[in-house]
Amino acid sequence: MSDAWRLAVGTLTALPVRSPGRVDPTVAGRAMLLAPLAVLPLGALVTAVLLLGDLAGLPPLAVAFVAVGALAAGSRALHWDGLSDVADGLTASYDAARSLAVMKSGTSGPAGVVATVVVLGIQVAALAALGTSTRGALLAGLLVCLSRCALWIACCSRVPAARTDGLGLVYTRTVPLPLAVLGGLLLSVAGGVAVVLLVRRTVARFGGVTGDVLGASIEVALAVTLLGWSWV
């Protein structure tokens, strides 16, 4: 379990941890299941930013931007990079090989930029609404953690890998279907559906998921769940 914990924290946060002794599908699957717990410091960070901003009387929108920026820094912005690459891949070509090559290039095209701006904007707007109360700030931190349940869906045993190499390969097909379903329920209906649709689309277009898809799933899940709960 220690290897799985180190893998989860080292992959999903910028916190310094020792490298796991071994990384195989079993360890990777456990790491994905530990993902919501591994990012507890990031959830606490978002809550703290929102509470302090509200206490200082700062504009909620500005505070929400800071919270999203702090969260991105806490995860090395890897999930945002994944979101941008997936958007570019989905719009680049209907040829899977061509789309995967575009995603691997590392550059952001128009689709990637727009996707990032839209998803970031939703997160910021929702956090601005939640951050005006202590309850909302605490809920926002909790949703940051629960958004990592998107990985349970993307890494479901029914979802294949798009490549025979790459960062995402070891994580694919590692989460049993019942736990993937549970992850969707924890995300709320809307969040779970959004991730399922994203995964289905990428499997249809790329032949499976990649590490970029895993990152994109997290950001989409967070945006949708935050938006949903901001209305409560």
PDB file of C-alpha atoms in Angstrom:
ATOM      1  CA  MET A   1       0.000   0.000   0.000  1.00  0.00           C
ATOM      2  CA  SER A   2       2.901   2.371   0.635  1.00  0.00           C
ATOM      3  CA  ASP A   3       3.942   2.114  -3.013  1.00  0.00           C
ATOM      4  CA  ALA A   4       0.398   2.911  -4.127  1.00  0.00           C
ATOM      5  CA  TRP A   5       0.222   5.878  -1.770  1.00  0.00           C
ATOM      6  CA  ARG A   6       3.536   7.275  -3.002  1.00  0.00           C
ATOM      7  CA  LEU A   7       2.477   6.805  -6.592  1.00  0.00           C
ATOM      8  CA  ALA A   8      -0.845   8.568  -5.999  1.00  0.00           C
ATOM      9  CA  VAL A   9       0.683  11.533  -4.177  1.00  0.00           C
ATOM     10  CA  GLY A  10       3.658  11.819  -6.525  1.00  0.00           C
ATOM     11  CA  THR A  11       1.500  11.646  -9.642  1.00  0.00           C
ATOM     12  CA  LEU A  12      -1.406  13.829  -8.575  1.00  0.00           C
ATOM     13  CA  THR A  13       0.298  16.497  -6.474  1.00  0.00           C
ATOM     14  CA  ALA A  14       3.503  18.502  -6.386  1.00  0.00           C
ATOM     15  CA  LEU A  15       4.243  17.292  -2.867  1.00  0.00           C
ATOM     16  CA  PRO A  16       7.696  15.697  -2.544  1.00  0.00           C
ATOM     17  CA  VAL A  17       7.510  11.953  -1.869  1.00  0.00           C
ATOM     18  CA  ARG A  18       9.868   9.046  -2.307  1.00  0.00           C
ATOM     19  CA  SER A  19       9.521   7.085  -5.517  1.00  0.00           C
ATOM     20  CA  PRO A  20       7.521   3.860  -5.156  1.00  0.00           C
ATOM     21  CA  GLY A  21       9.528   0.661  -4.938  1.00  0.00           C
ATOM     22  CA  ARG A  22       7.574  -0.829  -7.827  1.00  0.00           C
ATOM     23  CA  VAL A  23       4.981   0.371 -10.324  1.00  0.00           C
ATOM     24  CA  ASP A  24       2.775  -2.229 -11.940  1.00  0.00           C
ATOM     25  CA  PRO A  25      -0.960  -2.433 -12.771  1.00  0.00           C
ATOM     26  CA  THR A  26      -1.817  -3.619  -9.254  1.00  0.00           C
ATOM     27  CA  VAL A  27      -0.011  -0.706  -7.612  1.00  0.00           C
ATOM     28  CA  ALA A  28      -1.378   1.713 -10.200  1.00  0.00           C
ATOM     29  CA  GLY A  29      -4.947   0.559  -9.615  1.00  0.00           C
ATOM     30  CA  ARG A  30      -4.612   1.054  -5.887  1.00  0.00           C
ATOM     31  CA  ALA A  31      -3.078   4.483  -6.498  1.00  0.00           C
ATOM     32  CA  MET A  32      -6.098   5.501  -8.564  1.00  0.00           C
ATOM     33  CA  LEU A  33      -8.451   4.394  -5.794  1.00  0.00           C
ATOM     34  CA  LEU A  34      -6.412   6.441  -3.313  1.00  0.00           C
ATOM     35  CA  ALA A  35      -6.516   9.518  -5.546  1.00  0.00           C
ATOM     36  CA  PRO A  36      -9.266  11.396  -3.616  1.00  0.00           C
ATOM     37  CA  LEU A  37      -7.327  10.963  -0.361  1.00  0.00           C
ATOM     38  CA  ALA A  38      -3.969  11.777  -1.957  1.00  0.00           C
ATOM     39  CA  VAL A  39      -5.171  15.256  -2.927  1.00  0.00           C
ATOM     40  CA  LEU A  40      -6.604  16.173   0.475  1.00  0.00           C
ATOM     41  CA  PRO A  41      -3.875  18.856   0.858  1.00  0.00           C
ATOM     42  CA  LEU A  42      -5.045  20.407  -2.422  1.00  0.00           C
ATOM     43  CA  GLY A  43      -8.648  20.411  -1.275  1.00  0.00           C
ATOM     44  CA  ALA A  44      -7.579  22.045   1.983  1.00  0.00           C
ATOM     45  CA  LEU A  45      -5.596  24.608   0.002  1.00  0.00           C
ATOM     46  CA  VAL A  46      -8.614  25.618  -2.058  1.00  0.00           C
ATOM     47  CA  THR A  47     -10.768  25.885   1.060  1.00  0.00           C
ATOM     48  CA  ALA A  48      -8.143  28.020   2.801  1.00  0.00           C
ATOM     49  CA  VAL A  49      -7.828  30.402  -0.154  1.00  0.00           C
ATOM     50  CA  LEU A  50     -11.596  30.874  -0.348  1.00  0.00           C
ATOM     51  CA  LEU A  51     -12.005  31.386   3.401  1.00  0.00           C
ATOM     52  CA  LEU A  52      -9.112  33.845   3.680  1.00  0.00           C
ATOM     53  CA  GLY A  53     -10.270  35.754   0.624  1.00  0.00           C
ATOM     54  CA  ASP A  54     -13.774  36.084   2.004  1.00  0.00           C
ATOM     55  CA  LEU A  55     -12.430  37.070   5.435  1.00  0.00           C
ATOM     56  CA  ALA A  56     -10.320  39.784   3.826  1.00  0.00           C
ATOM     57  CA  GLY A  57     -13.302  41.082   1.881  1.00  0.00           C
ATOM     58  CA  LEU A  58     -11.665  40.491  -1.496  1.00  0.00           C
ATOM     59  CA  PRO A  59     -13.761  40.200  -4.682  1.00  0.00           C
ATOM     60  CA  PRO A  60     -15.041  36.601  -4.916  1.00  0.00           C
ATOM     61  CA  LEU A  61     -14.106  36.299  -8.593  1.00  0.00           C
ATOM     62  CA  ALA A  62     -10.505  37.327  -7.930  1.00  0.00           C
ATOM     63  CA  VAL A  63     -10.271  34.913  -5.010  1.00  0.00           C
ATOM     64  CA  ALA A  64     -11.651  32.103  -7.174  1.00  0.00           C
ATOM     65  CA  PHE A  65      -8.969  32.756  -9.784  1.00  0.00           C
ATOM     66  CA  VAL A  66      -6.310  32.526  -7.091  1.00  0.00           C
ATOM     67  CA  ALA A  67      -7.837  29.275  -5.835  1.00  0.00           C
ATOM     68  CA  VAL A  68      -7.773  27.714  -9.313  1.00  0.00           C
ATOM     69  CA  GLY A  69      -4.210  28.926  -9.818  1.00  0.00           C
ATOM     70  CA  ALA A  70      -3.125  27.469  -6.481  1.00  0.00           C
ATOM     71  CA  LEU A  71      -4.780  24.158  -7.340  1.00  0.00           C
ATOM     72  CA  ALA A  72      -3.025  24.072 -10.710  1.00  0.00           C
ATOM     73  CA  ALA A  73       0.325  24.770  -9.062  1.00  0.00           C
ATOM     74  CA  GLY A  74      -0.356  22.044  -6.512  1.00  0.00           C
ATOM     75  CA  SER A  75      -0.788  19.493  -9.303  1.00  0.00           C
ATOM     76  CA  ARG A  76       1.942  20.901 -11.565  1.00  0.00           C
ATOM     77  CA  ALA A  77      -0.834  21.840 -14.033  1.00  0.00           C
ATOM     78  CA  LEU A  78      -0.579  18.337 -15.528  1.00  0.00           C
ATOM     79  CA  HIS A  79      -4.346  17.941 -15.767  1.00  0.00           C
ATOM     80  CA  TRP A  80      -4.693  21.213 -17.660  1.00  0.00           C
ATOM     81  CA  ASP A  81      -2.054  20.078 -20.114  1.00  0.00           C
ATOM     82  CA  GLY A  82      -4.060  16.884 -20.608  1.00  0.00           C
ATOM     83  CA  LEU A  83      -7.283  18.795 -21.212  1.00  0.00           C
ATOM     84  CA  SER A  84      -5.620  20.979 -23.826  1.00  0.00           C
ATOM     85  CA  ASP A  85      -4.021  18.017 -25.605  1.00  0.00           C
ATOM     86  CA  VAL A  86      -7.264  16.018 -25.671  1.00  0.00           C
ATOM     87  CA  ALA A  87      -9.208  18.941 -27.146  1.00  0.00           C
ATOM     88  CA  ASP A  88      -6.556  19.373 -29.835  1.00  0.00           C
ATOM     89  CA  GLY A  89      -6.531  15.645 -30.548  1.00  0.00           C
ATOM     90  CA  LEU A  90     -10.293  15.444 -30.885  1.00  0.00           C
ATOM     91  CA  THR A  91     -10.360  18.296 -33.406  1.00  0.00           C
ATOM     92  CA  ALA A  92      -7.150  17.542 -35.302  1.00  0.00           C
ATOM     93  CA  SER A  93      -8.229  14.586 -37.414  1.00  0.00           C
ATOM     94  CA  TYR A  94     -10.571  11.602 -37.602  1.00  0.00           C
ATOM     95  CA  ASP A  95      -7.500   9.403 -37.959  1.00  0.00           C
ATOM     96  CA  ALA A  96      -6.559   7.982 -34.559  1.00  0.00           C
ATOM     97  CA  ALA A  97      -2.829   7.886 -35.252  1.00  0.00           C
ATOM     98  CA  ARG A  98      -2.823  11.504 -36.406  1.00  0.00           C
ATOM     99  CA  SER A  99      -4.822  12.631 -33.374  1.00  0.00           C
ATOM    100  CA  LEU A 100      -2.487  10.827 -30.978  1.00  0.00           C
ATOM    101  CA  ALA A 101       0.532  12.391 -32.690  1.00  0.00           C
ATOM    102  CA  VAL A 102      -0.977  15.859 -32.234  1.00  0.00           C
ATOM    103  CA  MET A 103      -1.604  15.163 -28.560  1.00  0.00           C
ATOM    104  CA  LYS A 104       1.973  14.023 -28.087  1.00  0.00           C
ATOM    105  CA  SER A 105       3.437  17.148 -29.708  1.00  0.00           C
ATOM    106  CA  GLY A 106       3.017  19.175 -26.520  1.00  0.00           C
ATOM    107  CA  THR A 107       1.829  22.349 -28.235  1.00  0.00           C
ATOM    108  CA  SER A 108      -1.568  23.957 -27.632  1.00  0.00           C
ATOM    109  CA  GLY A 109      -3.758  24.656 -30.628  1.00  0.00           C
ATOM    110  CA  PRO A 110      -6.920  26.776 -30.830  1.00  0.00           C
ATOM    111  CA  ALA A 111      -9.173  23.974 -29.585  1.00  0.00           C
ATOM    112  CA  GLY A 112      -6.924  23.314 -26.621  1.00  0.00           C
ATOM    113  CA  VAL A 113      -6.854  26.976 -25.672  1.00  0.00           C
ATOM    114  CA  VAL A 114     -10.628  27.340 -25.940  1.00  0.00           C
ATOM    115  CA  ALA A 115     -11.263  24.172 -23.943  1.00  0.00           C
ATOM    116  CA  THR A 116      -8.920  25.356 -21.210  1.00  0.00           C
ATOM    117  CA  VAL A 117     -10.521  28.798 -21.042  1.00  0.00           C
ATOM    118  CA  VAL A 118     -14.067  27.404 -20.955  1.00  0.00           C
ATOM    119  CA  VAL A 119     -13.403  24.765 -18.287  1.00  0.00           C
ATOM    120  CA  LEU A 120     -11.302  27.169 -16.221  1.00  0.00           C
ATOM    121  CA  GLY A 121     -14.017  29.800 -16.507  1.00  0.00           C
ATOM    122  CA  ILE A 122     -16.663  27.381 -15.222  1.00  0.00           C
ATOM    123  CA  GLN A 123     -14.461  26.400 -12.287  1.00  0.00           C
ATOM    124  CA  VAL A 124     -13.752  30.016 -11.394  1.00  0.00           C
ATOM    125  CA  ALA A 125     -17.381  31.107 -11.656  1.00  0.00           C
ATOM    126  CA  ALA A 126     -18.547  28.203  -9.508  1.00  0.00           C
ATOM    127  CA  LEU A 127     -15.845  28.774  -6.890  1.00  0.00           C
ATOM    128  CA  ALA A 128     -16.732  32.455  -6.763  1.00  0.00           C
ATOM    129  CA  ALA A 129     -20.286  31.476  -5.838  1.00  0.00           C
ATOM    130  CA  LEU A 130     -19.240  28.835  -3.310  1.00  0.00           C
ATOM    131  CA  GLY A 131     -16.538  30.952  -1.707  1.00  0.00           C
ATOM    132  CA  THR A 132     -18.922  33.458  -0.162  1.00  0.00           C
ATOM    133  CA  SER A 133     -19.710  31.176   2.771  1.00  0.00           C
ATOM    134  CA  THR A 134     -17.803  28.836   5.064  1.00  0.00           C
ATOM    135  CA  ARG A 135     -20.021  25.939   4.053  1.00  0.00           C
ATOM    136  CA  GLY A 136     -19.377  26.654   0.382  1.00  0.00           C
ATOM    137  CA  ALA A 137     -15.622  26.883   0.864  1.00  0.00           C
ATOM    138  CA  LEU A 138     -15.550  23.559   2.708  1.00  0.00           C
ATOM    139  CA  LEU A 139     -17.711  21.982   0.019  1.00  0.00           C
ATOM    140  CA  ALA A 140     -15.368  23.274  -2.684  1.00  0.00           C
ATOM    141  CA  GLY A 141     -12.420  21.590  -1.003  1.00  0.00           C
ATOM    142  CA  LEU A 142     -14.349  18.340  -0.746  1.00  0.00           C
ATOM    143  CA  LEU A 143     -15.306  18.483  -4.417  1.00  0.00           C
ATOM    144  CA  VAL A 144     -11.666  18.957  -5.387  1.00  0.00           C
ATOM    145  CA  CYS A 145     -10.941  15.622  -3.731  1.00  0.00           C
ATOM    146  CA  LEU A 146     -14.003  13.868  -5.137  1.00  0.00           C
ATOM    147  CA  SER A 147     -13.220  15.080  -8.660  1.00  0.00           C
ATOM    148  CA  ARG A 148     -10.310  12.624  -8.666  1.00  0.00           C
ATOM    149  CA  CYS A 149     -12.898   9.834  -8.689  1.00  0.00           C
ATOM    150  CA  ALA A 150     -12.988  10.601 -12.410  1.00  0.00           C
ATOM    151  CA  LEU A 151      -9.876   8.446 -12.579  1.00  0.00           C
ATOM    152  CA  TRP A 152     -11.897   5.454 -11.401  1.00  0.00           C
ATOM    153  CA  ILE A 153     -14.042   5.802 -14.520  1.00  0.00           C
ATOM    154  CA  ALA A 154     -11.208   6.532 -16.952  1.00  0.00           C
ATOM    155  CA  CYS A 155      -9.168   3.614 -15.586  1.00  0.00           C
ATOM    156  CA  CYS A 156     -12.108   1.188 -15.547  1.00  0.00           C
ATOM    157  CA  SER A 157     -11.346  -2.404 -16.507  1.00  0.00           C
ATOM    158  CA  ARG A 158     -13.639  -1.969 -19.528  1.00  0.00           C
ATOM    159  CA  VAL A 159     -11.648   0.982 -20.945  1.00  0.00           C
ATOM    160  CA  PRO A 160      -8.644   0.152 -23.155  1.00  0.00           C
ATOM    161  CA  ALA A 161      -5.412   2.088 -23.599  1.00  0.00           C
ATOM    162  CA  ALA A 162      -4.954   4.062 -26.803  1.00  0.00           C
ATOM    163  CA  ARG A 163      -1.205   3.489 -26.955  1.00  0.00           C
ATOM    164  CA  THR A 164       1.151   0.619 -26.279  1.00  0.00           C
ATOM    165  CA  ASP A 165       3.436   3.020 -24.425  1.00  0.00           C
ATOM    166  CA  GLY A 166       3.132   6.285 -22.509  1.00  0.00           C
ATOM    167  CA  LEU A 167       2.310   7.456 -19.002  1.00  0.00           C
ATOM    168  CA  GLY A 168      -1.289   6.292 -19.025  1.00  0.00           C
ATOM    169  CA  LEU A 169      -0.652   2.692 -20.056  1.00  0.00           C
ATOM    170  CA  VAL A 170       0.079   1.315 -16.580  1.00  0.00           C
ATOM    171  CA  TYR A 171      -3.120   2.865 -15.179  1.00  0.00           C
ATOM    172  CA  THR A 172      -5.610   1.607 -17.762  1.00  0.00           C
ATOM    173  CA  ARG A 173      -7.937  -1.328 -16.999  1.00  0.00           C
ATOM    174  CA  THR A 174      -6.911  -1.274 -13.319  1.00  0.00           C
ATOM    175  CA  VAL A 175     -10.179  -0.265 -11.604  1.00  0.00           C
ATOM    176  CA  PRO A 176     -12.990  -2.853 -11.329  1.00  0.00           C
ATOM    177  CA  LEU A 177     -16.272  -1.863 -12.951  1.00  0.00           C
ATOM    178  CA  PRO A 178     -18.270  -1.673  -9.663  1.00  0.00           C
ATOM    179  CA  LEU A 179     -15.768   0.823  -8.252  1.00  0.00           C
ATOM    180  CA  ALA A 180     -15.863   2.832 -11.483  1.00  0.00           C
ATOM    181  CA  VAL A 181     -19.644   3.059 -11.094  1.00  0.00           C
ATOM    182  CA  LEU A 182     -19.195   4.128  -7.480  1.00  0.00           C
ATOM    183  CA  GLY A 183     -16.806   6.834  -8.648  1.00  0.00           C
ATOM    184  CA  GLY A 184     -19.469   8.171 -10.991  1.00  0.00           C
ATOM    185  CA  LEU A 185     -21.973   8.309  -8.142  1.00  0.00           C
ATOM    186  CA  LEU A 186     -19.518  10.160  -5.911  1.00  0.00           C
ATOM    187  CA  LEU A 187     -19.044  12.729  -8.653  1.00  0.00           C
ATOM    188  CA  SER A 188     -22.812  13.347  -8.725  1.00  0.00           C
ATOM    189  CA  VAL A 189     -24.930  12.362 -11.707  1.00  0.00           C
ATOM    190  CA  ALA A 190     -23.826  15.258 -13.889  1.00  0.00           C
ATOM    191  CA  GLY A 191     -20.131  14.888 -13.127  1.00  0.00           C
ATOM    192  CA  GLY A 192     -20.182  11.139 -13.652  1.00  0.00           C
ATOM    193  CA  VAL A 193     -22.069  11.450 -16.941  1.00  0.00           C
ATOM    194  CA  ALA A 194     -19.655  14.122 -18.174  1.00  0.00           C
ATOM    195  CA  VAL A 195     -16.644  11.891 -17.541  1.00  0.00           C
ATOM    196  CA  VAL A 196     -18.325   8.836 -19.089  1.00  0.00           C
ATOM    197  CA  LEU A 197     -19.129  10.838 -22.217  1.00  0.00           C
ATOM    198  CA  LEU A 198     -15.571  12.136 -22.433  1.00  0.00           C
ATOM    199  CA  VAL A 199     -14.109   8.653 -22.034  1.00  0.00           C
ATOM    200  CA  ARG A 200     -16.515   7.153 -24.572  1.00  0.00           C
ATOM    201  CA  ARG A 201     -15.662   9.860 -27.077  1.00  0.00           C
ATOM    202  CA  THR A 202     -11.924   9.421 -26.689  1.00  0.00           C
ATOM    203  CA  VAL A 203     -12.188   5.631 -26.932  1.00  0.00           C
ATOM    204  CA  ALA A 204     -14.189   6.002 -30.137  1.00  0.00           C
ATOM    205  CA  ARG A 205     -11.727   8.495 -31.613  1.00  0.00           C
ATOM    206  CA  PHE A 206      -8.363   7.311 -30.279  1.00  0.00           C
ATOM    207  CA  GLY A 207      -9.061   3.640 -29.662  1.00  0.00           C
ATOM    208  CA  GLY A 208      -8.686   4.084 -25.905  1.00  0.00           C
ATOM    209  CA  VAL A 209      -7.514   6.495 -23.246  1.00  0.00           C
ATOM    210  CA  THR A 210      -4.147   8.099 -22.586  1.00  0.00           C
ATOM    211  CA  GLY A 211      -2.556   9.941 -19.688  1.00  0.00           C
ATOM    212  CA  ASP A 212      -3.916  13.137 -21.225  1.00  0.00           C
ATOM    213  CA  VAL A 213      -7.451  11.754 -21.071  1.00  0.00           C
ATOM    214  CA  LEU A 214      -7.005  10.985 -17.386  1.00  0.00           C
ATOM    215  CA  GLY A 215      -6.009  14.592 -16.716  1.00  0.00           C
ATOM    216  CA  ALA A 216      -8.803  15.995 -18.848  1.00  0.00           C
ATOM    217  CA  SER A 217     -11.309  13.816 -16.981  1.00  0.00           C
ATOM    218  CA  ILE A 218     -10.289  15.366 -13.678  1.00  0.00           C
ATOM    219  CA  GLU A 219     -10.697  18.959 -14.853  1.00  0.00           C
ATOM    220  CA  VAL A 220     -14.017  18.278 -16.576  1.00  0.00           C
ATOM    221  CA  ALA A 221     -15.308  16.432 -13.514  1.00  0.00           C
ATOM    222  CA  LEU A 222     -14.290  19.269 -11.214  1.00  0.00           C
ATOM    223  CA  ALA A 223     -15.900  21.917 -13.425  1.00  0.00           C
ATOM    224  CA  VAL A 224     -19.206  20.067 -13.726  1.00  0.00           C
ATOM    225  CA  THR A 225     -19.480  19.092 -10.057  1.00  0.00           C
ATOM    226  CA  LEU A 226     -18.549  22.581  -8.858  1.00  0.00           C
ATOM    227  CA  LEU A 227     -21.101  24.105 -11.204  1.00  0.00           C
ATOM    228  CA  GLY A 228     -23.806  21.741 -10.039  1.00  0.00           C
ATOM    229  CA  TRP A 229     -23.201  22.337  -6.345  1.00  0.00           C
ATOM    230  CA  SER A 230     -22.878  26.115  -6.797  1.00  0.00           C
ATOM    231  CA  TRP A 231     -26.634  26.183  -7.445  1.00  0.00           C
ATOM    232  CA  VAL A 232     -27.495  24.500  -4.148  1.00  0.00           C
TER     233      VAL A 232
END
